[in-house]
CSV table of C-alpha atoms and ligand atoms in Angstrom, one decimal:
chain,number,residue,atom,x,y,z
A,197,UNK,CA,-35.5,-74.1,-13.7
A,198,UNK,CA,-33.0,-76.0,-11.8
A,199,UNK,CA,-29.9,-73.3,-10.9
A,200,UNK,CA,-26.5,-74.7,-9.0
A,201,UNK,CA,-26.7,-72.2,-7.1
A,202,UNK,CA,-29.5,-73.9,-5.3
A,203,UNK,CA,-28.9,-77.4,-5.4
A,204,UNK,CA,-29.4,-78.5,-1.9
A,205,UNK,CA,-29.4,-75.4,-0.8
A,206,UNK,CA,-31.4,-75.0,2.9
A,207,UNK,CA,-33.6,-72.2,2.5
A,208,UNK,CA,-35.7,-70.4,5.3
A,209,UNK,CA,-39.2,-68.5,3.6
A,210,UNK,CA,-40.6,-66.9,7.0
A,211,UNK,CA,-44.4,-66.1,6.0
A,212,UNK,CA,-43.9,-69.4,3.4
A,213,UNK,CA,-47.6,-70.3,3.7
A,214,UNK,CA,-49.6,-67.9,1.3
A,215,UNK,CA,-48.9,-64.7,-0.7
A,216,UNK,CA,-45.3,-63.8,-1.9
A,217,UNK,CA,-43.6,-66.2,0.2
A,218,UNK,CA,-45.4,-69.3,-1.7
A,219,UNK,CA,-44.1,-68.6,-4.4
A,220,UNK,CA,-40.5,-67.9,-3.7
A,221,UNK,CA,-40.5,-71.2,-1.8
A,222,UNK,CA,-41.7,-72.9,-5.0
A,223,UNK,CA,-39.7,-70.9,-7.3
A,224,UNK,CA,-36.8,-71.6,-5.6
A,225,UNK,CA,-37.7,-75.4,-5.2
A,226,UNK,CA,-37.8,-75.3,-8.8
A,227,UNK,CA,-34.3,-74.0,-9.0
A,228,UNK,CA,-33.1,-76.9,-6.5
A,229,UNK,CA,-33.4,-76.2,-2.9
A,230,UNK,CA,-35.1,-77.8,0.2
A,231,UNK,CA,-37.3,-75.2,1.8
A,232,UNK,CA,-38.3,-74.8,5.2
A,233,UNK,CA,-41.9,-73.4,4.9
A,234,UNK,CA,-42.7,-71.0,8.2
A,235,UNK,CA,-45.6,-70.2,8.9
A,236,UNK,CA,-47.4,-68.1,12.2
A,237,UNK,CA,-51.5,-69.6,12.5
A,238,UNK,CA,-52.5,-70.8,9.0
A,239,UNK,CA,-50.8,-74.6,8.7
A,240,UNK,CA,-53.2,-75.8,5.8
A,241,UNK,CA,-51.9,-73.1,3.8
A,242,UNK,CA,-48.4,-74.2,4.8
A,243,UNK,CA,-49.0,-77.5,3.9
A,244,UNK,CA,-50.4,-76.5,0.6
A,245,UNK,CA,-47.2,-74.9,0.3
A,246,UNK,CA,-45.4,-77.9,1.1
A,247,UNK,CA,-47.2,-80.0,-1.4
A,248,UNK,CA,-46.3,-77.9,-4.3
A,249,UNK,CA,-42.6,-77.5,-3.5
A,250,UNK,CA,-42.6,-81.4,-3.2
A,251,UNK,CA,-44.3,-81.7,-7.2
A,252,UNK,CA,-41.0,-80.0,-7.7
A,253,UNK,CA,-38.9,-83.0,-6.5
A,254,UNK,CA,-37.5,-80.8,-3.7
A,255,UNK,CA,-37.6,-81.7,0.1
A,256,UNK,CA,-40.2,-79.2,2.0
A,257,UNK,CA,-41.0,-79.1,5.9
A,258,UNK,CA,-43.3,-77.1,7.7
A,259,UNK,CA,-42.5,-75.0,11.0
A,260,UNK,CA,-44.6,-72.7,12.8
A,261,UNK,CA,-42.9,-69.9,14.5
A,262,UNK,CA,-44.0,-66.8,16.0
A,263,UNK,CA,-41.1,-64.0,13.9
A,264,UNK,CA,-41.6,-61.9,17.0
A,265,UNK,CA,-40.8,-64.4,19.7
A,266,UNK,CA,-36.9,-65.2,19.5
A,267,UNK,CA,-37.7,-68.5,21.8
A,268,UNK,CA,-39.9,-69.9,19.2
A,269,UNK,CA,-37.9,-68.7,15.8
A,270,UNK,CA,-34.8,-70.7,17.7
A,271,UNK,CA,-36.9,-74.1,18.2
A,272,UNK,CA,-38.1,-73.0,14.2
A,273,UNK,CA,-34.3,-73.1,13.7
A,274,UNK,CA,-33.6,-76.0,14.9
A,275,UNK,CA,-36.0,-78.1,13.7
A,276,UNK,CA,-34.6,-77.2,10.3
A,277,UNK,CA,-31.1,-78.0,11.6
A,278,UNK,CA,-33.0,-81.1,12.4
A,279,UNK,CA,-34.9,-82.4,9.5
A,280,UNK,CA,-33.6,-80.2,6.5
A,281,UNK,CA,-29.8,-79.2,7.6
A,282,UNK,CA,-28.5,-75.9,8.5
A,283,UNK,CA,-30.3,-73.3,7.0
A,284,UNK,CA,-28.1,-71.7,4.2
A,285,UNK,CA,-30.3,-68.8,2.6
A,286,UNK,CA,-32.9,-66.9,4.3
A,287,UNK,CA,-35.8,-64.9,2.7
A,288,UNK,CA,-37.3,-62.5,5.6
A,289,UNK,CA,-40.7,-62.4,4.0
A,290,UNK,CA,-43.6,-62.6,7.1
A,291,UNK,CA,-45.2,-58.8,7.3
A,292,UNK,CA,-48.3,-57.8,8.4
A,293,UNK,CA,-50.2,-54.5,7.1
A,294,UNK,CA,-53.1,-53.0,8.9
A,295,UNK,CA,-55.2,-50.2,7.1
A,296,UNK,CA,-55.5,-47.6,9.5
A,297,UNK,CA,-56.4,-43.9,9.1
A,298,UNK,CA,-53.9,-42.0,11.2
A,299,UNK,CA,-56.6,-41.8,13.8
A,300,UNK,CA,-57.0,-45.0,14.6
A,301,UNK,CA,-53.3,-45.3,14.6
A,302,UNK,CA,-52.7,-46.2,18.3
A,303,UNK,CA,-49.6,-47.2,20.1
A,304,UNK,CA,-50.8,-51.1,20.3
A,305,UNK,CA,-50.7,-51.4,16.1
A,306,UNK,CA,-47.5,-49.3,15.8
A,307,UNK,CA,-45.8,-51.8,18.1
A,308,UNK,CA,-47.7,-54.8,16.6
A,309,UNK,CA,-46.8,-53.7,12.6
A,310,UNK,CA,-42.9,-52.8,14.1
A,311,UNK,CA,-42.3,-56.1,15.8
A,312,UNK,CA,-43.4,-58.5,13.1
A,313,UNK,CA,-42.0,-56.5,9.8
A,314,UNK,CA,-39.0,-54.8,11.6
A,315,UNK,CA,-38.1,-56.9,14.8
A,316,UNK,CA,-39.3,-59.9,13.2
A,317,UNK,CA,-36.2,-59.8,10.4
A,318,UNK,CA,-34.0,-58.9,13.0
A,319,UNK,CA,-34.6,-62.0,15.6
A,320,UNK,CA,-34.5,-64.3,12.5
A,321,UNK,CA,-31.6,-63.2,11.4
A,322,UNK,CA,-29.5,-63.4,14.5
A,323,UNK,CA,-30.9,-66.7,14.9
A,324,UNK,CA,-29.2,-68.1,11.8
A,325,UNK,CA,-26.3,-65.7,11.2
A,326,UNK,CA,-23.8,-67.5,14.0
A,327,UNK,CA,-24.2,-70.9,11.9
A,328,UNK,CA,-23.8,-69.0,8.8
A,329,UNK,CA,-20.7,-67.5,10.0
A,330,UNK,CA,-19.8,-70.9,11.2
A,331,UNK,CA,-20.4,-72.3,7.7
A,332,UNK,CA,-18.8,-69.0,5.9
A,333,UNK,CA,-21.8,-68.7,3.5
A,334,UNK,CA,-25.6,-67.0,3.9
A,335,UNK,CA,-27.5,-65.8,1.6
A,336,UNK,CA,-30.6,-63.4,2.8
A,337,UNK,CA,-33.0,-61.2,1.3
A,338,UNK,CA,-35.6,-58.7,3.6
A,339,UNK,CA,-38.8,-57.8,2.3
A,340,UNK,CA,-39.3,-54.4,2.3
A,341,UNK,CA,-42.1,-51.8,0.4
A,342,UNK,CA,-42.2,-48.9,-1.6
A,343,UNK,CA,-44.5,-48.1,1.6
A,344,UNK,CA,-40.6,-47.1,2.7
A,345,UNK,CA,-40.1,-44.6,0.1
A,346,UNK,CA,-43.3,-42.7,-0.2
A,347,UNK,CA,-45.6,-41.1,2.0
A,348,UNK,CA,-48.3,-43.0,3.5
A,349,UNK,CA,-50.5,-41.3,5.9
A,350,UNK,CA,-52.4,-44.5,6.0
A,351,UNK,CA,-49.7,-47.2,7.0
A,352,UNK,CA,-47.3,-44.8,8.9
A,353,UNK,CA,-46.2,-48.0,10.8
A,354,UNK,CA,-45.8,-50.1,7.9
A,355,UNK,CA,-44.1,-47.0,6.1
A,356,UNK,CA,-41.7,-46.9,8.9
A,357,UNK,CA,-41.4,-50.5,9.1
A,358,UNK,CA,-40.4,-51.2,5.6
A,359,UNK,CA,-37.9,-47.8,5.7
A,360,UNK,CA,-36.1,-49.9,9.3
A,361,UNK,CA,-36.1,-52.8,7.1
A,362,UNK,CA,-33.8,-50.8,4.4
A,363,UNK,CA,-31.4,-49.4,7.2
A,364,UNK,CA,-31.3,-52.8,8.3
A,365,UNK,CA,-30.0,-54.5,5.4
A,366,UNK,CA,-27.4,-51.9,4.9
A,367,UNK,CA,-26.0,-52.0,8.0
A,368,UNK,CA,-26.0,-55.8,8.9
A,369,UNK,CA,-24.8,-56.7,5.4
A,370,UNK,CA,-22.0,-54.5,6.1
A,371,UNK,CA,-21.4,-56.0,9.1
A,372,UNK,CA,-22.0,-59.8,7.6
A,373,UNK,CA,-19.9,-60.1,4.3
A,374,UNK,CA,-16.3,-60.9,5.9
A,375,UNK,CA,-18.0,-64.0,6.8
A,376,UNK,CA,-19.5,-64.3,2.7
A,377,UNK,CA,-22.9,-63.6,3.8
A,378,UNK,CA,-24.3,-61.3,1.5
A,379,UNK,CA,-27.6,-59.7,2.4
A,380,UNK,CA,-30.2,-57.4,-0.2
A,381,UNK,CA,-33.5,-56.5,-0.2
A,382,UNK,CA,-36.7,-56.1,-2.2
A,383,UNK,CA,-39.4,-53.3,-1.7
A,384,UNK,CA,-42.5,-54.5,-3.7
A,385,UNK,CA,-45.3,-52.2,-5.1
A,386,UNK,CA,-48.8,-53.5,-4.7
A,387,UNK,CA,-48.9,-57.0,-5.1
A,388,UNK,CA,-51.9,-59.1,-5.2
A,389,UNK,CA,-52.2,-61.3,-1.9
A,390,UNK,CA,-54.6,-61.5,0.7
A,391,UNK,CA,-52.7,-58.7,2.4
A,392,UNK,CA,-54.1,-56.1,0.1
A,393,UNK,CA,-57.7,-57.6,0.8
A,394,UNK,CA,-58.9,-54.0,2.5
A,395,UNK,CA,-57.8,-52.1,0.0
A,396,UNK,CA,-60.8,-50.7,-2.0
A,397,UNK,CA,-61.2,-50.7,-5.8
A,398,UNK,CA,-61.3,-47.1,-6.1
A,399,UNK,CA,-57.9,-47.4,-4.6
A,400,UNK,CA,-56.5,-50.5,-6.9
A,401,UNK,CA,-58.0,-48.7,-10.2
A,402,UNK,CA,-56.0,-45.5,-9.0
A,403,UNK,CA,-52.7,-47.4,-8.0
A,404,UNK,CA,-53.2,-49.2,-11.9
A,405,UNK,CA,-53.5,-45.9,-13.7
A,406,UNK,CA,-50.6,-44.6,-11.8
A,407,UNK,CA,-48.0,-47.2,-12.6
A,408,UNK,CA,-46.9,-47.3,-16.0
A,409,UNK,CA,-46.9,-50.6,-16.6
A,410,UNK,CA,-50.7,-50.4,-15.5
A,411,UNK,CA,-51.3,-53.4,-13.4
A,412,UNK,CA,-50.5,-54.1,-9.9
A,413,UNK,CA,-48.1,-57.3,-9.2
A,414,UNK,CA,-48.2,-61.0,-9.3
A,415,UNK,CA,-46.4,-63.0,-6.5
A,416,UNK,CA,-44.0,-64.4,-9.5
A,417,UNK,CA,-42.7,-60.9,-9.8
A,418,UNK,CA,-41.8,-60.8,-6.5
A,419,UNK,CA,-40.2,-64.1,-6.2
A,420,UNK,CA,-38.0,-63.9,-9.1
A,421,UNK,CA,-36.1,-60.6,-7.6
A,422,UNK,CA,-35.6,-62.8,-4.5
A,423,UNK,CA,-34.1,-65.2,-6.4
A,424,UNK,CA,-31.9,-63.3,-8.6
A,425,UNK,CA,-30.9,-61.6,-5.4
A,426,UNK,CA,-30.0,-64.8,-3.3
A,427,UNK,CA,-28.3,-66.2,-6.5
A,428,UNK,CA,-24.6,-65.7,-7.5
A,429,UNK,CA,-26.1,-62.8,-10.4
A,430,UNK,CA,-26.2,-60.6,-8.5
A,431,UNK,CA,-22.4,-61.8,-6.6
A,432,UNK,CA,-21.8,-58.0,-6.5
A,433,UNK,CA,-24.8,-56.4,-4.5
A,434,UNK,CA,-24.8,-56.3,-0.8
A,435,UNK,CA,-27.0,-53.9,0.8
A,436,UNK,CA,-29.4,-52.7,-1.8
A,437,UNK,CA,-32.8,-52.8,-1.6
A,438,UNK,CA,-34.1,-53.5,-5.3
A,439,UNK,CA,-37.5,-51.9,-6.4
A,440,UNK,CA,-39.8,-54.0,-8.0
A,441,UNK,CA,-43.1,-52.0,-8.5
A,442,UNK,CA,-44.1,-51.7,-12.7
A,443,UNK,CA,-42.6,-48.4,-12.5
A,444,UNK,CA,-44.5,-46.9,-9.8
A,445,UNK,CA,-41.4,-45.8,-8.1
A,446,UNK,CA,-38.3,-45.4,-9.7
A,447,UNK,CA,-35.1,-44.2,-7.8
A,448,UNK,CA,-31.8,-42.4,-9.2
B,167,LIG,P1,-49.8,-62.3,3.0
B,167,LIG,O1,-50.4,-63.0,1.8
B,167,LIG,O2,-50.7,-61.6,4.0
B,167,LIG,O3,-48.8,-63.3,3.8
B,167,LIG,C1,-48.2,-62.9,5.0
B,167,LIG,C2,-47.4,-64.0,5.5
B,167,LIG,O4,-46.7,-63.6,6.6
B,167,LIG,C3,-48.2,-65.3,5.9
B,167,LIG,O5,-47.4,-66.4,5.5
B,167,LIG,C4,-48.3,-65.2,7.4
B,167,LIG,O6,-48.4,-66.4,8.1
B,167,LIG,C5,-46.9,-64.5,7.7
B,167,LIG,N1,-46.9,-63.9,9.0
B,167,LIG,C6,-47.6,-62.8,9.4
B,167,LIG,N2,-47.3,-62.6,10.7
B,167,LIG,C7,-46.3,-63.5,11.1
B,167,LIG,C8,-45.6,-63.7,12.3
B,167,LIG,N3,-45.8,-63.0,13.4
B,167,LIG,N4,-44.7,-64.7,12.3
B,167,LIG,C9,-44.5,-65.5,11.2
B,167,LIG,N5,-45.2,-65.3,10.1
B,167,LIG,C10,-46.1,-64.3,10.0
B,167,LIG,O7,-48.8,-61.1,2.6
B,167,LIG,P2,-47.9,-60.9,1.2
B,167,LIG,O8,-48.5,-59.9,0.4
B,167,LIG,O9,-47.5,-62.2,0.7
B,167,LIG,O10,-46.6,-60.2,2.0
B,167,LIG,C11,-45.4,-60.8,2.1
B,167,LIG,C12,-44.4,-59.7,2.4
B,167,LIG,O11,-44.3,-58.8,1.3
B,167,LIG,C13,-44.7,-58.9,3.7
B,167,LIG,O12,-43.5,-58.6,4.4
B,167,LIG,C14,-45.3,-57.6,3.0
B,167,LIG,O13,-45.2,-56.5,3.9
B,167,LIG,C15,-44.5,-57.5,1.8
B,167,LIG,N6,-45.1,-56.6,0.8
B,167,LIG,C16,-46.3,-57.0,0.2
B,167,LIG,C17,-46.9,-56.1,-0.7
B,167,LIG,C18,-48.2,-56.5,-1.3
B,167,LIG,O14,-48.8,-55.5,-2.0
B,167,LIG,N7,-48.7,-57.7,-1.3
B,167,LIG,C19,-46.2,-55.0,-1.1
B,167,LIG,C20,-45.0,-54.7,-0.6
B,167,LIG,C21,-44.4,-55.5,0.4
B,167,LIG,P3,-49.8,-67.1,8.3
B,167,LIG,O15,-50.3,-67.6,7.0
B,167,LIG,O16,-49.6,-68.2,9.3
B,167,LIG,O17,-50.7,-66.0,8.8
């Protein structure tokens, strides 16, 4: 449903091509804004992307970028300078997550899982925040996991990635809101994407029984957190990372 708060608005989905960040670029098309779709290898996904945000009426472009190469997310960034206008609100979505037993955790996967998920939110965000703080107003959600605030002897990097993306978002939205932008996050139970492919039924019909609402998530529950946290709602949060999980983990 179209929202002012979006009208217009130039948004940035990084990982926009399949899963979770589909659908918060076509949710948040819906709610008014242009939306630059990035993707890393999978362009006819992106495109698929592209042509759904544009049944909504809004203006969609396509950019690959590598989040782990800050030469390539700046040409992403201005190429939506370019073609879409400065980007406005960011949603730090692209994450990778590699089922690994702790033995075959080597150092190559902990750096590969750290750089996309942890320094991938960081070069994205430095490469928009000086025209956001140019333009005194950025909106930008991280996408964390409840991976961050459980054990999980089976995704230790991705655990400790998602937990560096929660520091993160405290301390640069502290940093960012004198120039009004406000940053938040989301940590998502199991969703089902492509990303959970590996994970076995046994596994998914354990994870069911132990949430309470006793079913994993859509990508819709997902994207409508992001948008209620890039949205003037939630004009009081900074630096919260917001669980969305069917119960499966609930905080203080
Ligand atoms: P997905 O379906 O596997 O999609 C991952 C997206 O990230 C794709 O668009 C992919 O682009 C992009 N990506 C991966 N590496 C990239 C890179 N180096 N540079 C740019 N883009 C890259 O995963 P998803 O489930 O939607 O996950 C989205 C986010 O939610 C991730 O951060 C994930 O950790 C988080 N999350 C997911 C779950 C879950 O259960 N699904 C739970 C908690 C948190 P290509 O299409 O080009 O490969």
């Amino acid at each position: 449903m179209s929202d002012p708060d979006f009208i217009n608005r130039t948004v940035l989905v990084t990982g926009g091509s399949r899963g979770i960040g589909r659908e918060c670029c076509i949710n948040l098309a819906k709610a008014g804004a242009n939306i630059a779709i990035n993707y890393n290898s999978r362009s006819e996904d992106a495109l698929e992307t592209a042509k759904a945000v544009e049944a909504t009426g809004a203006k969609a472009i396509t950019v690959q970028a590598n989040v782990t190469s800050e030469e390539s997310v700046q040409a992403m960034v201005r190429k939506i300078e370019n073609e879409l206008g400065p980007v406005e609100m960011l949603v730090n979505n692209a994450g990778i997550f590699e089922y690994v037993t702790p033995e075959t955790t080597t150092l190559d996967h902990w750096k590969r899982t750290v750089d996309v998920n942890l320094t991938g939110t960081f070069i994205v965000t430095w490469a928009v925040k000086d025209q956001m703080i140019k333009q005194k107003y950025g909106r930008i959600v991280n996408m964390s996991s409840i991976s961050a605030l459980r054990s999980r002897p089976y995704g230790i990097a991705y655990a400790a990635s998602k937990a560096g993306i929660i520091a993160f978002t405290q301390s640069a939205s502290a940093a960012l809101i004198e120039h009004n932008i406000r940053m938040n996050g989301v940590a998502p139970g199991l969703v089902k994407t492509e990303i959970i492919d590996d994970v076995d039924q046994e596994t998914l019909d354990r994870i069911n029984n132990e949430t309470p609402m006793k079913r994993i998530g859509q990508p819709d529950d997902i994207s409508e957190v992001v948008q209620f946290l890039l949205s003037e709602k939630s004009k009081f949060m900074m630096g919260q990372t917001l669980v969305a999980s069917g119960g499966r983990v609930m905080l203080p």
